[in-house]
mmCIF file of C-alpha atoms in Angstrom:
data_model
loop_
_atom_site.group_PDB
_atom_site.id
_atom_site.type_symbol
_atom_site.label_atom_id
_atom_site.label_comp_id
_atom_site.label_asym_id
_atom_site.label_seq_id
_atom_site.Cartn_x
_atom_site.Cartn_y
_atom_site.Cartn_z
ATOM 1 C CA MET C 1 1.848 -23.752 -4.323
ATOM 2 C CA THR C 2 3.754 -21.288 -4.403
ATOM 3 C CA LEU C 3 1.117 -19.956 -7.183
ATOM 4 C CA LEU C 4 -2.011 -20.934 -4.704
ATOM 5 C CA TYR C 5 -0.488 -18.891 -2.211
ATOM 6 C CA ILE C 6 0.256 -15.832 -4.122
ATOM 7 C CA VAL C 7 -3.230 -15.862 -5.612
ATOM 8 C CA ALA C 8 -4.652 -16.116 -1.794
ATOM 9 C CA ALA C 9 -2.205 -13.358 -0.863
ATOM 10 C CA THR C 10 -3.113 -11.059 -3.795
ATOM 11 C CA LEU C 11 -6.955 -11.850 -3.237
ATOM 12 C CA LEU C 12 -6.723 -11.367 0.454
ATOM 13 C CA GLY C 13 -4.817 -7.916 -0.193
ATOM 14 C CA GLY C 14 -7.245 -6.715 -2.909
ATOM 15 C CA LEU C 15 -10.492 -8.128 -1.874
ATOM 16 C CA LEU C 16 -10.325 -7.593 2.483
ATOM 17 C CA SER C 17 -9.553 -3.915 2.427
ATOM 18 C CA VAL C 18 -12.162 -2.757 0.288
ATOM 19 C CA VAL C 19 -15.289 -5.539 1.959
ATOM 20 C CA ILE C 20 -13.763 -3.446 5.237
ATOM 21 C CA ALA C 21 -13.779 0.292 4.303
ATOM 22 C CA ALA C 22 -17.635 -0.721 2.947
ATOM 23 C CA SER C 23 -18.582 -2.580 6.161
ATOM 24 C CA LEU C 24 -18.285 0.988 7.820
ATOM 25 C CA THR C 25 -19.909 3.644 7.616
ATOM 26 C CA LEU C 26 -18.706 7.382 6.537
ATOM 27 C CA THR C 27 -18.433 9.036 9.900
ATOM 28 C CA MET C 28 -16.854 6.079 10.932
ATOM 29 C CA LEU C 29 -14.314 6.079 7.781
ATOM 30 C CA SER C 30 -13.432 9.882 8.896
ATOM 31 C CA ARG C 31 -12.054 8.378 11.960
ATOM 32 C CA VAL C 32 -10.482 5.140 11.560
ATOM 33 C CA VAL C 33 -8.727 6.111 8.703
ATOM 34 C CA LYS C 34 -6.292 8.929 10.507
ATOM 35 C CA GLY C 35 -5.264 6.618 12.641
ATOM 36 C CA LEU C 36 -4.955 3.690 10.285
ATOM 37 C CA VAL C 37 -2.265 5.998 8.464
ATOM 38 C CA SER C 38 -0.015 6.082 10.991
ATOM 39 C CA LEU C 39 -0.076 2.169 11.625
ATOM 40 C CA SER C 40 0.413 1.928 7.386
ATOM 41 C CA ALA C 41 3.687 3.777 7.546
ATOM 42 C CA GLY C 42 4.739 1.762 10.189
ATOM 43 C CA VAL C 43 4.278 -1.427 8.610
ATOM 44 C CA LEU C 44 5.483 -0.652 5.170
ATOM 45 C CA LEU C 45 8.802 1.498 6.236
ATOM 46 C CA GLY C 46 9.132 -1.596 8.763
ATOM 47 C CA THR C 47 8.556 -4.367 6.488
ATOM 48 C CA ALA C 48 10.991 -2.710 3.550
ATOM 49 C CA LEU C 49 14.065 -1.623 5.695
ATOM 50 C CA LEU C 50 13.965 -4.594 8.203
ATOM 51 C CA HIS C 51 12.512 -7.344 6.480
ATOM 52 C CA VAL C 52 12.080 -6.812 2.236
ATOM 53 C CA LEU C 53 16.420 -4.514 1.711
ATOM 54 C CA PRO C 54 17.965 -7.493 4.333
ATOM 55 C CA GLU C 55 16.963 -9.770 2.749
ATOM 56 C CA ALA C 56 17.706 -8.671 -1.137
ATOM 57 C CA PHE C 57 21.352 -7.616 0.138
ATOM 58 C CA GLU C 58 21.685 -11.205 1.194
ATOM 59 C CA SER C 59 22.403 -12.052 -2.331
ATOM 60 C CA GLN C 60 25.655 -12.009 -4.353
ATOM 61 C CA ALA C 61 24.288 -8.455 -5.806
ATOM 62 C CA THR C 62 26.394 -5.708 -5.568
ATOM 63 C CA PRO C 63 25.152 -3.694 -3.029
ATOM 64 C CA GLN C 64 25.631 -0.723 -5.578
ATOM 65 C CA ALA C 65 23.568 -1.853 -8.193
ATOM 66 C CA LEU C 66 21.190 -2.701 -5.369
ATOM 67 C CA PHE C 67 21.038 1.248 -4.331
ATOM 68 C CA GLY C 68 20.441 2.324 -8.074
ATOM 69 C CA THR C 69 17.758 -0.033 -7.875
ATOM 70 C CA LEU C 70 16.138 1.460 -4.983
ATOM 71 C CA LEU C 71 17.013 4.904 -6.003
ATOM 72 C CA GLY C 72 15.771 4.009 -10.381
ATOM 73 C CA GLY C 73 12.325 2.997 -8.429
ATOM 74 C CA LEU C 74 11.740 5.764 -6.124
ATOM 75 C CA LEU C 75 12.034 8.353 -8.783
ATOM 76 C CA PHE C 76 10.297 5.140 -10.943
ATOM 77 C CA PHE C 77 6.886 5.996 -8.238
ATOM 78 C CA TRP C 78 7.564 9.431 -8.384
ATOM 79 C CA LEU C 79 7.100 9.960 -12.186
ATOM 80 C CA LEU C 80 4.420 7.301 -12.261
ATOM 81 C CA GLU C 81 1.776 9.652 -8.891
ATOM 82 C CA LYS C 82 2.791 12.570 -11.107
ATOM 83 C CA VAL C 83 0.778 11.567 -14.258
ATOM 84 C CA GLU C 84 -1.401 10.099 -11.700
ATOM 85 C CA LEU C 85 -1.119 6.200 -12.719
ATOM 86 C CA TYR C 86 -0.064 5.119 -8.955
ATOM 87 C CA ARG C 87 -2.249 6.864 -7.309
ATOM 88 C CA HIS C 88 -2.733 6.504 -2.858
ATOM 89 C CA ALA C 89 -4.143 9.628 -1.869
ATOM 90 C CA HIS C 90 -6.141 9.102 1.699
ATOM 91 C CA HIS C 91 -7.697 12.561 0.986
ATOM 92 C CA HIS C 92 -11.277 12.945 2.035
ATOM 93 C CA GLU C 93 -13.694 16.039 2.404
ATOM 94 C CA GLY C 94 -13.362 16.842 6.451
ATOM 95 C CA ASP C 95 -10.075 15.027 6.596
ATOM 96 C CA GLY C 96 -8.511 18.379 8.012
ATOM 97 C CA HIS C 97 -6.438 19.152 4.045
ATOM 98 C CA ASP C 98 -7.149 22.158 2.255
ATOM 99 C CA HIS C 99 -9.204 21.910 0.024
ATOM 100 C CA HIS C 100 -12.471 23.163 -2.111
ATOM 101 C CA HIS C 101 -15.882 22.292 -0.918
ATOM 102 C CA HIS C 102 -16.872 20.066 -3.322
ATOM 103 C CA PHE C 103 -13.521 18.521 -3.756
ATOM 104 C CA ASP C 104 -14.059 14.882 -3.946
ATOM 105 C CA ALA C 105 -17.169 15.874 -6.484
ATOM 106 C CA GLN C 106 -14.956 17.396 -8.654
ATOM 107 C CA GLN C 107 -11.590 14.594 -8.156
ATOM 108 C CA ALA C 108 -13.355 11.040 -8.737
ATOM 109 C CA GLY C 109 -16.024 13.235 -11.509
ATOM 110 C CA ARG C 110 -13.356 14.913 -14.109
ATOM 111 C CA GLY C 111 -10.498 11.901 -12.531
ATOM 112 C CA GLY C 112 -12.500 9.150 -11.971
ATOM 113 C CA LEU C 113 -11.295 6.903 -14.973
ATOM 114 C CA SER C 114 -7.877 8.010 -14.123
ATOM 115 C CA VAL C 115 -8.634 7.153 -10.261
ATOM 116 C CA LEU C 116 -9.765 3.487 -10.938
ATOM 117 C CA VAL C 117 -7.229 3.277 -13.727
ATOM 118 C CA GLY C 118 -3.841 4.392 -11.300
ATOM 119 C CA ASP C 119 -5.821 2.231 -8.150
ATOM 120 C CA GLY C 120 -5.381 -1.250 -11.089
ATOM 121 C CA ILE C 121 -1.668 -0.228 -12.272
ATOM 122 C CA HIS C 122 -0.746 0.134 -8.295
ATOM 123 C CA ASN C 123 -2.932 -2.964 -7.056
ATOM 124 C CA PHE C 124 -0.892 -4.827 -9.993
ATOM 125 C CA CYS C 125 2.749 -3.668 -8.824
ATOM 126 C CA ASP C 126 1.985 -4.927 -5.360
ATOM 127 C CA GLY C 127 0.509 -7.916 -6.892
ATOM 128 C CA ILE C 128 3.990 -8.482 -8.508
ATOM 129 C CA ILE C 129 6.004 -7.868 -5.317
ATOM 130 C CA ILE C 130 4.223 -10.434 -3.370
ATOM 131 C CA ALA C 131 4.561 -13.249 -5.817
ATOM 132 C CA ALA C 132 8.249 -11.446 -5.951
ATOM 133 C CA ALA C 133 8.566 -12.199 -2.134
ATOM 134 C CA PHE C 134 7.247 -15.646 -2.060
ATOM 135 C CA LEU C 135 9.742 -16.865 -4.478
ATOM 136 C CA ALA C 136 12.202 -15.397 -2.628
ATOM 137 C CA ASP C 137 10.853 -16.731 1.082
ATOM 138 C CA SER C 138 7.389 -17.366 1.973
ATOM 139 C CA GLY C 139 7.802 -15.978 5.500
ATOM 140 C CA LEU C 140 8.426 -13.306 3.660
ATOM 141 C CA GLY C 141 6.102 -13.250 1.191
ATOM 142 C CA VAL C 142 3.332 -13.474 4.709
ATOM 143 C CA VAL C 143 4.635 -10.238 5.438
ATOM 144 C CA THR C 144 4.863 -8.145 2.608
ATOM 145 C CA ALA C 145 1.616 -9.645 2.027
ATOM 146 C CA LEU C 146 0.451 -8.274 5.302
ATOM 147 C CA ALA C 147 2.326 -4.475 4.605
ATOM 148 C CA ILE C 148 0.330 -4.476 1.413
ATOM 149 C CA VAL C 149 -3.386 -4.886 3.162
ATOM 150 C CA ALA C 150 -2.138 -2.441 5.873
ATOM 151 C CA HIS C 151 -1.914 0.077 3.224
ATOM 152 C CA GLU C 152 -4.917 -0.687 0.885
ATOM 153 C CA ILE C 153 -7.396 -0.308 4.101
ATOM 154 C CA PRO C 154 -6.420 3.129 4.131
ATOM 155 C CA GLN C 155 -6.045 3.732 0.725
ATOM 156 C CA GLU C 156 -9.773 2.188 -0.430
ATOM 157 C CA ALA C 157 -11.555 3.689 2.852
ATOM 158 C CA GLY C 158 -9.935 6.748 0.850
ATOM 159 C CA ASP C 159 -11.229 6.105 -3.053
ATOM 160 C CA TYR C 160 -14.445 4.643 -1.272
ATOM 161 C CA ILE C 161 -15.243 7.870 0.651
ATOM 162 C CA VAL C 162 -14.115 10.173 -3.007
ATOM 163 C CA LEU C 163 -16.737 7.870 -4.846
ATOM 164 C CA LEU C 164 -19.953 8.310 -2.633
ATOM 165 C CA ASN C 165 -18.991 12.594 -1.255
ATOM 166 C CA ALA C 166 -18.965 11.976 -5.810
ATOM 167 C CA GLY C 167 -22.854 10.594 -6.304
ATOM 168 C CA PHE C 168 -21.955 6.461 -6.271
ATOM 169 C CA SER C 169 -24.370 4.081 -5.060
ATOM 170 C CA ARG C 170 -22.290 2.114 -1.930
ATOM 171 C CA ARG C 171 -22.934 -1.106 -4.717
ATOM 172 C CA LYS C 172 -21.049 1.001 -7.658
ATOM 173 C CA ALA C 173 -18.332 2.303 -5.312
ATOM 174 C CA LEU C 174 -17.777 -1.230 -3.812
ATOM 175 C CA PHE C 175 -18.453 -2.613 -7.529
ATOM 176 C CA TYR C 176 -15.166 -0.507 -9.215
ATOM 177 C CA ASN C 177 -13.179 -0.761 -5.919
ATOM 178 C CA ALA C 178 -13.202 -4.262 -6.277
ATOM 179 C CA LEU C 179 -12.420 -4.733 -10.144
ATOM 180 C CA SER C 180 -8.990 -2.484 -9.264
ATOM 181 C CA GLY C 181 -8.569 -4.831 -6.582
ATOM 182 C CA LEU C 182 -8.747 -7.847 -9.071
ATOM 183 C CA ALA C 183 -5.956 -6.160 -11.011
ATOM 184 C CA ALA C 184 -3.594 -7.517 -7.728
ATOM 185 C CA VAL C 185 -4.782 -11.308 -8.625
ATOM 186 C CA ALA C 186 -3.518 -10.722 -12.361
ATOM 187 C CA GLY C 187 0.123 -9.297 -11.328
ATOM 188 C CA GLY C 188 0.733 -12.086 -8.254
ATOM 189 C CA VAL C 189 0.855 -14.550 -11.494
ATOM 190 C CA VAL C 190 2.627 -13.173 -13.773
ATOM 191 C CA GLY C 191 4.746 -12.079 -11.668
ATOM 192 C CA TYR C 192 5.081 -15.950 -10.772
ATOM 193 C CA PHE C 193 5.308 -16.839 -13.689
ATOM 194 C CA LEU C 194 7.915 -14.032 -15.076
ATOM 195 C CA VAL C 195 10.049 -14.289 -12.397
ATOM 196 C CA GLY C 196 10.412 -17.535 -11.762
ATOM 197 C CA PRO C 197 12.664 -18.462 -13.726
ATOM 198 C CA TRP C 198 14.540 -15.960 -13.628
ATOM 199 C CA GLU C 199 16.218 -15.903 -10.126
ATOM 200 C CA ALA C 200 19.023 -14.177 -10.951
ATOM 201 C CA ALA C 201 16.579 -10.725 -11.179
ATOM 202 C CA LEU C 202 14.955 -11.545 -7.692
ATOM 203 C CA PRO C 203 17.221 -9.108 -5.689
ATOM 204 C CA TYR C 204 16.349 -6.261 -7.427
ATOM 205 C CA LEU C 205 12.674 -6.839 -7.242
ATOM 206 C CA LEU C 206 13.211 -7.627 -3.909
ATOM 207 C CA VAL C 207 13.766 -3.390 -3.956
ATOM 208 C CA ALA C 208 11.764 -2.388 -6.267
ATOM 209 C CA ALA C 209 9.282 -3.683 -3.546
ATOM 210 C CA SER C 210 11.042 -1.996 -0.467
ATOM 211 C CA SER C 211 10.989 1.613 -2.383
ATOM 212 C CA SER C 212 7.144 1.721 -3.544
ATOM 213 C CA PHE C 213 6.778 0.878 0.687
ATOM 214 C CA ILE C 214 9.315 3.834 0.760
ATOM 215 C CA TYR C 215 8.053 6.311 -1.089
ATOM 216 C CA VAL C 216 4.567 5.358 -0.496
ATOM 217 C CA ALA C 217 4.866 5.867 3.639
ATOM 218 C CA VAL C 218 7.696 9.071 3.186
ATOM 219 C CA ALA C 219 5.858 11.062 0.393
ATOM 220 C CA ASP C 220 2.061 10.311 1.332
ATOM 221 C CA LEU C 221 1.603 9.233 4.962
ATOM 222 C CA LEU C 222 4.199 10.434 6.268
ATOM 223 C CA PRO C 223 3.314 14.093 5.003
ATOM 224 C CA GLN C 224 0.217 13.565 6.311
ATOM 225 C CA LEU C 225 0.636 13.287 10.181
ATOM 226 C CA GLN C 226 3.038 16.087 9.868
ATOM 227 C CA GLN C 227 0.461 18.652 11.977
ATOM 228 C CA ARG C 228 0.466 20.519 14.395
ATOM 229 C CA LEU C 229 -1.278 18.674 17.097
ATOM 230 C CA SER C 230 -1.914 17.800 20.950
ATOM 231 C CA TRP C 231 0.640 16.189 22.899
ATOM 232 C CA ARG C 232 -2.139 13.465 23.497
ATOM 233 C CA GLN C 233 -2.497 13.162 19.617
ATOM 234 C CA THR C 234 0.792 12.969 19.029
ATOM 235 C CA LEU C 235 1.085 10.918 21.535
ATOM 236 C CA VAL C 236 -1.331 8.584 19.654
ATOM 237 C CA GLN C 237 -0.051 8.716 16.480
ATOM 238 C CA VAL C 238 3.436 7.740 17.467
ATOM 239 C CA PHE C 239 1.430 4.909 19.371
ATOM 240 C CA TRP C 240 0.237 3.859 15.877
ATOM 241 C CA LEU C 241 3.319 4.435 14.214
ATOM 242 C CA GLY C 242 4.301 1.846 16.541
ATOM 243 C CA ALA C 243 2.285 -0.775 16.451
ATOM 244 C CA GLY C 244 2.797 -0.679 12.739
ATOM 245 C CA LEU C 245 6.434 -2.101 13.140
ATOM 246 C CA GLY C 246 5.478 -3.673 15.847
ATOM 247 C CA LEU C 247 3.140 -5.623 14.079
ATOM 248 C CA VAL C 248 5.803 -6.443 11.187
ATOM 249 C CA LEU C 249 8.406 -7.730 13.812
ATOM 250 C CA LEU C 250 5.698 -10.007 15.361
ATOM 251 C CA ALA C 251 4.468 -11.205 12.300
ATOM 252 C CA ARG C 252 8.090 -11.880 10.885
ATOM 253 C CA ALA C 253 9.186 -13.938 14.719
ATOM 254 C CA ALA C 254 5.871 -15.956 14.562
ATOM 255 C CA LEU C 255 6.519 -17.422 10.757
ATOM 256 C CA GLU C 256 10.344 -17.806 11.815
ATOM 257 C CA SER C 257 8.954 -20.161 14.888
ATOM 258 C CA HIS C 258 7.185 -21.669 12.828
ATOM 259 C CA ALA C 259 9.242 -22.729 10.593
ATOM 260 C CA HIS C 260 11.728 -23.710 12.761
#
């Protein structure tokens, strides 16, 4: 039954975000991505710091070993991103970043393969993270899967915009994004069979999952929100960030009340 939950969650996380991105127009995507970036930052930080890490620290593992894993995870994802194998950018032309004209065309044309490979590896890692969370606790698995879905929507939307600006047809961009999304299912299945027999490794995998969430939020999402904005725009950002944290707390509370 746990494997079924893992497959369902990874399938949802891998494909729902792609479908949502594909169903919106470019103008609408450009508008909603900014709000979704704030929302997903709140969801990722809330999930990592309020749920996944506390679950790991309730184990028999020593705090020193778990903090060492957290440090190692942050450095690992930083190195993966440096070699373009852990891509999670949400940039697109007209997003307010200082990119030259046809930046996206060059990104998807010259580095299109690395973009897709990076997305596939990122999604595969997400699948393993979801599997580890479900094996630790089904409620934690659901919250973790929701956090990944919340993050994947702006990521896939950004990738979709890049591919469309590079001249890909909607069908082709959707196909490649969906294909990379299916890597999450493969990661979930692999994670179930590899992690299951090694129960003692679960706390460390949960900390590694947290390091992924924290790295994406701190290295990619929050810097995008560090622009000089009006008070009104800043309040909107704070609202969506708080909404992300609120969603995590509500989801966990609802699951705990259902369990009782």
